[in-house]
mmCIF file of C-alpha atoms in Angstrom:
data_model
loop_
_atom_site.group_PDB
_atom_site.id
_atom_site.type_symbol
_atom_site.label_atom_id
_atom_site.label_comp_id
_atom_site.label_asym_id
_atom_site.label_seq_id
_atom_site.Cartn_x
_atom_site.Cartn_y
_atom_site.Cartn_z
ATOM 1 C CA MET Q 1 49.577 -8.252 19.081
ATOM 2 C CA THR Q 2 52.998 -8.175 17.376
ATOM 3 C CA HIS Q 3 53.519 -11.871 18.120
ATOM 4 C CA LEU Q 4 50.010 -12.724 16.794
ATOM 5 C CA THR Q 5 50.632 -10.663 13.661
ATOM 6 C CA SER Q 6 53.890 -12.464 12.984
ATOM 7 C CA LEU Q 7 52.091 -15.820 13.223
ATOM 8 C CA ILE Q 8 49.091 -15.157 10.989
ATOM 9 C CA GLY Q 9 50.025 -12.007 9.094
ATOM 10 C CA TRP Q 10 48.084 -8.798 8.710
ATOM 11 C CA GLN Q 11 45.568 -10.286 6.322
ATOM 12 C CA GLY Q 12 44.795 -13.077 8.746
ATOM 13 C CA LEU Q 13 44.414 -10.589 11.590
ATOM 14 C CA LEU Q 14 41.977 -8.476 9.566
ATOM 15 C CA PHE Q 15 39.998 -11.588 8.743
ATOM 16 C CA LEU Q 16 39.701 -12.474 12.435
ATOM 17 C CA LEU Q 17 38.600 -8.931 13.324
ATOM 18 C CA ALA Q 18 35.959 -8.987 10.586
ATOM 19 C CA ALA Q 19 34.665 -12.342 11.794
ATOM 20 C CA TRP Q 20 34.459 -11.017 15.344
ATOM 21 C CA LEU Q 21 32.883 -7.632 14.577
ATOM 22 C CA GLY Q 22 30.678 -8.714 11.651
ATOM 23 C CA PRO Q 23 27.784 -10.256 13.606
ATOM 24 C CA ALA Q 24 27.629 -7.297 15.995
ATOM 25 C CA LEU Q 25 27.545 -4.804 13.125
ATOM 26 C CA GLY Q 26 24.975 -6.910 11.317
ATOM 27 C CA ARG Q 27 22.704 -6.961 14.378
ATOM 28 C CA SER Q 28 23.023 -3.195 14.728
ATOM 29 C CA GLU Q 29 22.057 -2.622 11.097
ATOM 30 C CA GLU Q 30 19.180 -5.112 11.364
ATOM 31 C CA ASP Q 31 17.885 -3.431 14.527
ATOM 32 C CA ALA Q 32 17.968 -0.044 12.798
ATOM 33 C CA ARG Q 33 16.156 -1.491 9.780
ATOM 34 C CA THR Q 34 13.515 -3.079 12.036
ATOM 35 C CA ARG Q 35 12.904 0.215 13.820
ATOM 36 C CA ARG Q 36 12.592 2.038 10.522
ATOM 37 C CA LEU Q 37 10.170 -0.499 9.064
ATOM 38 C CA SER Q 38 8.134 -0.383 12.253
ATOM 39 C CA GLY Q 39 7.814 3.381 11.881
ATOM 40 C CA LEU Q 40 6.861 3.034 8.222
ATOM 41 C CA SER Q 41 4.236 0.428 9.097
ATOM 42 C CA GLY Q 42 2.544 2.754 11.561
ATOM 43 C CA ALA Q 43 2.615 5.618 9.062
ATOM 44 C CA SER Q 44 1.228 3.354 6.317
ATOM 45 C CA ASN Q 45 -1.694 2.281 8.525
ATOM 46 C CA ASP Q 46 -2.671 5.903 9.173
ATOM 47 C CA MET Q 47 -2.186 6.719 5.500
ATOM 48 C CA ALA Q 48 -4.395 3.809 4.423
ATOM 49 C CA GLU Q 49 -7.167 4.881 6.792
ATOM 50 C CA ASP Q 50 -7.081 8.436 5.428
ATOM 51 C CA ILE Q 51 -7.190 7.485 1.730
ATOM 52 C CA GLU Q 52 -9.589 4.510 1.837
ATOM 53 C CA CYS Q 53 -12.444 6.427 0.206
ATOM 54 C CA GLU Q 54 -10.319 7.756 -2.672
ATOM 55 C CA VAL Q 55 -8.675 4.376 -3.304
ATOM 56 C CA CYS Q 56 -12.046 2.615 -3.195
ATOM 57 C CA LYS Q 57 -13.458 4.976 -5.826
ATOM 58 C CA GLU Q 58 -10.414 4.484 -8.052
ATOM 59 C CA ALA Q 59 -10.784 0.717 -7.707
ATOM 60 C CA ALA Q 60 -14.455 0.980 -8.702
ATOM 61 C CA GLU Q 61 -13.377 2.746 -11.904
ATOM 62 C CA ARG Q 62 -11.452 -0.385 -12.967
ATOM 63 C CA PHE Q 63 -14.084 -3.089 -12.561
ATOM 64 C CA PRO Q 64 -16.268 -2.349 -15.616
ATOM 65 C CA LYS Q 65 -13.224 -2.874 -17.861
ATOM 66 C CA LEU Q 66 -12.266 -6.073 -16.035
ATOM 67 C CA LEU Q 67 -15.785 -7.427 -16.504
ATOM 68 C CA GLU Q 68 -15.549 -6.874 -20.250
ATOM 69 C CA GLN Q 69 -13.783 -10.255 -20.218
ATOM 70 C CA ARG Q 70 -17.251 -11.781 -19.627
ATOM 71 C CA PRO Q 71 -16.578 -14.102 -16.662
ATOM 72 C CA SER Q 72 -18.390 -17.430 -16.855
ATOM 73 C CA SER Q 73 -19.099 -17.880 -13.136
ATOM 74 C CA GLU Q 74 -19.237 -16.116 -9.785
ATOM 75 C CA ALA Q 75 -16.087 -18.034 -8.800
ATOM 76 C CA GLU Q 76 -14.249 -16.425 -11.697
ATOM 77 C CA VAL Q 77 -15.397 -12.986 -10.597
ATOM 78 C CA LEU Q 78 -14.328 -13.765 -7.024
ATOM 79 C CA ASP Q 79 -10.862 -14.744 -8.257
ATOM 80 C CA MET Q 80 -10.653 -11.479 -10.158
ATOM 81 C CA VAL Q 81 -11.646 -9.447 -7.106
ATOM 82 C CA SER Q 82 -9.450 -11.374 -4.635
ATOM 83 C CA THR Q 83 -6.285 -10.719 -6.669
ATOM 84 C CA PHE Q 84 -7.122 -7.123 -7.581
ATOM 85 C CA CYS Q 85 -5.286 -5.346 -4.753
ATOM 86 C CA GLU Q 86 -2.095 -7.392 -4.450
ATOM 87 C CA GLY Q 87 -1.900 -8.841 -7.953
ATOM 88 C CA ARG Q 88 -0.831 -12.329 -8.971
ATOM 89 C CA LYS Q 89 2.867 -11.504 -8.863
ATOM 90 C CA HIS Q 90 5.166 -8.822 -7.450
ATOM 91 C CA GLY Q 91 4.657 -5.462 -9.114
ATOM 92 C CA ASP Q 92 1.223 -6.406 -10.416
ATOM 93 C CA GLY Q 93 -0.929 -4.945 -7.629
ATOM 94 C CA PHE Q 94 -3.249 -1.959 -7.666
ATOM 95 C CA ASP Q 95 -0.721 0.098 -5.673
ATOM 96 C CA TYR Q 96 1.792 -0.173 -8.524
ATOM 97 C CA THR Q 97 -0.923 0.738 -11.032
ATOM 98 C CA LEU Q 98 -1.776 3.903 -9.108
ATOM 99 C CA GLU Q 99 1.890 4.842 -8.773
ATOM 100 C CA GLN Q 100 2.493 4.366 -12.510
ATOM 101 C CA GLU Q 101 -0.522 6.563 -13.289
ATOM 102 C CA GLY Q 102 0.970 9.381 -11.227
ATOM 103 C CA TRP Q 103 -1.077 9.066 -8.044
ATOM 104 C CA VAL Q 104 0.762 10.235 -4.931
ATOM 105 C CA VAL Q 105 -0.094 10.560 -1.263
ATOM 106 C CA THR Q 106 0.394 13.996 0.251
ATOM 107 C CA GLU Q 107 0.259 14.932 3.902
ATOM 108 C CA LEU Q 108 -1.029 18.150 5.430
ATOM 109 C CA ASP Q 109 -1.453 18.723 9.157
ATOM 110 C CA GLY Q 110 -1.078 15.015 9.897
ATOM 111 C CA MET Q 111 -3.747 13.892 7.410
ATOM 112 C CA HIS Q 112 -3.167 12.160 4.081
ATOM 113 C CA LYS Q 113 -4.789 12.668 0.690
ATOM 114 C CA LEU Q 114 -4.570 10.786 -2.612
ATOM 115 C CA GLU Q 115 -3.844 13.115 -5.513
ATOM 116 C CA ARG Q 116 -2.874 12.680 -9.148
ATOM 117 C CA LYS Q 117 0.082 14.813 -10.153
ATOM 118 C CA PRO Q 118 3.597 14.502 -11.551
ATOM 119 C CA ILE Q 119 5.720 12.470 -9.124
ATOM 120 C CA TYR Q 120 8.320 14.564 -7.345
ATOM 121 C CA ARG Q 121 9.926 14.835 -3.939
ATOM 122 C CA ASP Q 122 9.300 17.941 -1.887
ATOM 123 C CA SER Q 123 9.931 17.623 1.835
ATOM 124 C CA ARG Q 124 8.108 20.890 2.462
ATOM 125 C CA ARG Q 125 4.881 19.303 1.244
ATOM 126 C CA ASN Q 126 5.572 16.051 3.123
ATOM 127 C CA VAL Q 127 5.153 13.725 0.131
ATOM 128 C CA MET Q 128 5.645 10.117 1.295
ATOM 129 C CA ASP Q 129 8.424 8.063 -0.235
ATOM 130 C CA SER Q 130 7.617 5.414 -2.830
ATOM 131 C CA PHE Q 131 7.594 2.408 -0.484
ATOM 132 C CA ALA Q 132 5.326 3.979 2.120
ATOM 133 C CA GLN Q 133 2.969 5.317 -0.553
ATOM 134 C CA ARG Q 134 2.504 1.928 -2.202
ATOM 135 C CA ASP Q 135 2.117 0.238 1.167
ATOM 136 C CA GLY Q 136 -0.579 2.716 2.186
ATOM 137 C CA MET Q 137 -2.388 2.396 -1.141
ATOM 138 C CA LYS Q 138 -2.279 -1.404 -0.963
ATOM 139 C CA LEU Q 139 -3.599 -1.462 2.607
ATOM 140 C CA ALA Q 140 -6.410 0.926 1.673
ATOM 141 C CA CYS Q 141 -7.343 -1.345 -1.237
ATOM 142 C CA ILE Q 142 -7.266 -4.463 0.947
ATOM 143 C CA ASN Q 143 -9.429 -2.756 3.588
ATOM 144 C CA THR Q 144 -12.074 -1.649 1.080
ATOM 145 C CA VAL Q 145 -12.002 -4.294 -1.682
ATOM 146 C CA LYS Q 146 -10.374 -7.551 -0.596
ATOM 147 C CA GLU Q 147 -11.993 -7.573 2.847
ATOM 148 C CA TYR Q 148 -15.398 -7.498 1.139
ATOM 149 C CA GLU Q 149 -14.510 -9.654 -1.873
ATOM 150 C CA SER Q 150 -17.418 -12.073 -1.478
ATOM 151 C CA ASP Q 151 -20.093 -9.359 -1.312
ATOM 152 C CA LEU Q 152 -18.495 -7.422 -4.156
ATOM 153 C CA ALA Q 153 -18.091 -10.508 -6.364
ATOM 154 C CA ARG Q 154 -21.722 -11.489 -5.780
ATOM 155 C CA PHE Q 155 -22.885 -8.008 -6.791
ATOM 156 C CA LEU Q 156 -20.647 -7.883 -9.888
ATOM 157 C CA TRP Q 157 -21.647 -11.381 -10.998
ATOM 158 C CA LYS Q 158 -25.326 -10.577 -10.639
ATOM 159 C CA LYS Q 159 -24.893 -7.487 -12.819
ATOM 160 C CA ALA Q 160 -22.750 -9.355 -15.365
ATOM 161 C CA ARG Q 161 -25.246 -12.204 -15.604
ATOM 162 C CA SER Q 162 -28.148 -9.825 -16.166
ATOM 163 C CA ARG Q 163 -26.229 -8.267 -19.058
ATOM 164 C CA GLY Q 164 -27.177 -4.891 -17.671
ATOM 165 C CA GLU Q 165 -24.933 -1.890 -18.083
ATOM 166 C CA LEU Q 166 -22.364 -1.763 -15.292
ATOM 167 C CA ASN Q 167 -20.805 1.632 -14.675
ATOM 168 C CA SER Q 168 -18.177 2.744 -12.181
ATOM 169 C CA THR Q 169 -20.570 5.134 -10.430
ATOM 170 C CA GLU Q 170 -22.910 2.281 -9.539
ATOM 171 C CA ILE Q 171 -20.000 0.111 -8.332
ATOM 172 C CA SER Q 172 -18.585 2.980 -6.298
ATOM 173 C CA GLU Q 173 -21.942 3.643 -4.653
ATOM 174 C CA ARG Q 174 -22.348 -0.020 -3.803
ATOM 175 C CA LEU Q 175 -18.787 -0.779 -2.688
ATOM 176 C CA CYS Q 176 -17.569 2.460 -1.140
ATOM 177 C CA TYR Q 177 -20.783 3.628 0.543
ATOM 178 C CA LYS Q 178 -22.808 0.497 1.267
ATOM 179 C CA ILE Q 179 -20.534 -2.573 1.445
ATOM 180 C CA SER Q 180 -17.246 -1.280 2.871
ATOM 181 C CA ARG Q 181 -18.634 2.127 3.949
ATOM 182 C CA ALA Q 182 -15.166 3.539 3.255
ATOM 183 C CA CYS Q 183 -16.640 6.890 2.236
ATOM 184 C CA LYS Q 184 -19.019 7.096 5.201
ATOM 185 C CA LYS Q 185 -16.556 6.451 8.017
ATOM 186 C CA ARG Q 186 -15.697 9.184 10.480
ATOM 187 C CA ARG Q 187 -12.216 10.489 9.698
ATOM 188 C CA ARG Q 188 -9.563 9.786 12.303
ATOM 189 C CA ARG Q 189 -7.911 12.533 14.313
ATOM 190 C CA PRO Q 190 -4.435 13.425 13.044
ATOM 191 C CA ARG Q 191 -1.545 12.168 15.152
ATOM 192 C CA ASN Q 192 1.796 13.806 15.745
ATOM 193 C CA ARG Q 193 4.166 12.750 12.958
ATOM 194 C CA ASP Q 194 7.074 12.119 15.360
ATOM 195 C CA SER Q 195 4.980 9.642 17.380
ATOM 196 C CA GLN Q 196 4.287 7.632 14.220
ATOM 197 C CA THR Q 197 7.820 7.384 12.862
ATOM 198 C CA GLY Q 198 9.932 7.737 15.973
ATOM 199 C CA GLY Q 199 11.029 11.193 14.820
ATOM 200 C CA SER Q 200 12.560 9.919 11.563
ATOM 201 C CA GLU Q 201 11.586 10.924 8.065
ATOM 202 C CA LEU Q 202 10.048 8.370 5.719
#
């Protein structure tokens, strides 16, 4: 080691050690990140399933205002519906809209609920972190709106073309109870939190 140090100097030796250890450390960090994201994904799926009805109803509240733009064709309505959940660019989706309006996802006894309240962190009440909340909200929107975009667009276009009054209650009844049936599904059984996240907190 002394002979090697005299040849390349301490700075050179540190550089070699960094080059040797760097990839191993990087893999370790990446593996940890993958495990964490995997846990978050499972939690987000359960969250989305629990809050589908509430998210669907909130989505229905937005469509009358969107249709005030007076779309000229069913294709235009379909484009509006298909981009509603995820937006046209990052930060433009319905999940970000809900978050900005103060909607949060709370957890009690392994089940999730969408509530509107000031955003705060309280581990005792098991409030999900921002990433997992938005992911769950977005998945719930995709499952109840985007997955049924053609049927919803056809219904909205028919109402828009007839010039009849379109209210959120009628859209909610059609979308959340008849088309997606998000508010008529049997609720899932709660799962142990540790089994969803590998024992780690979100």
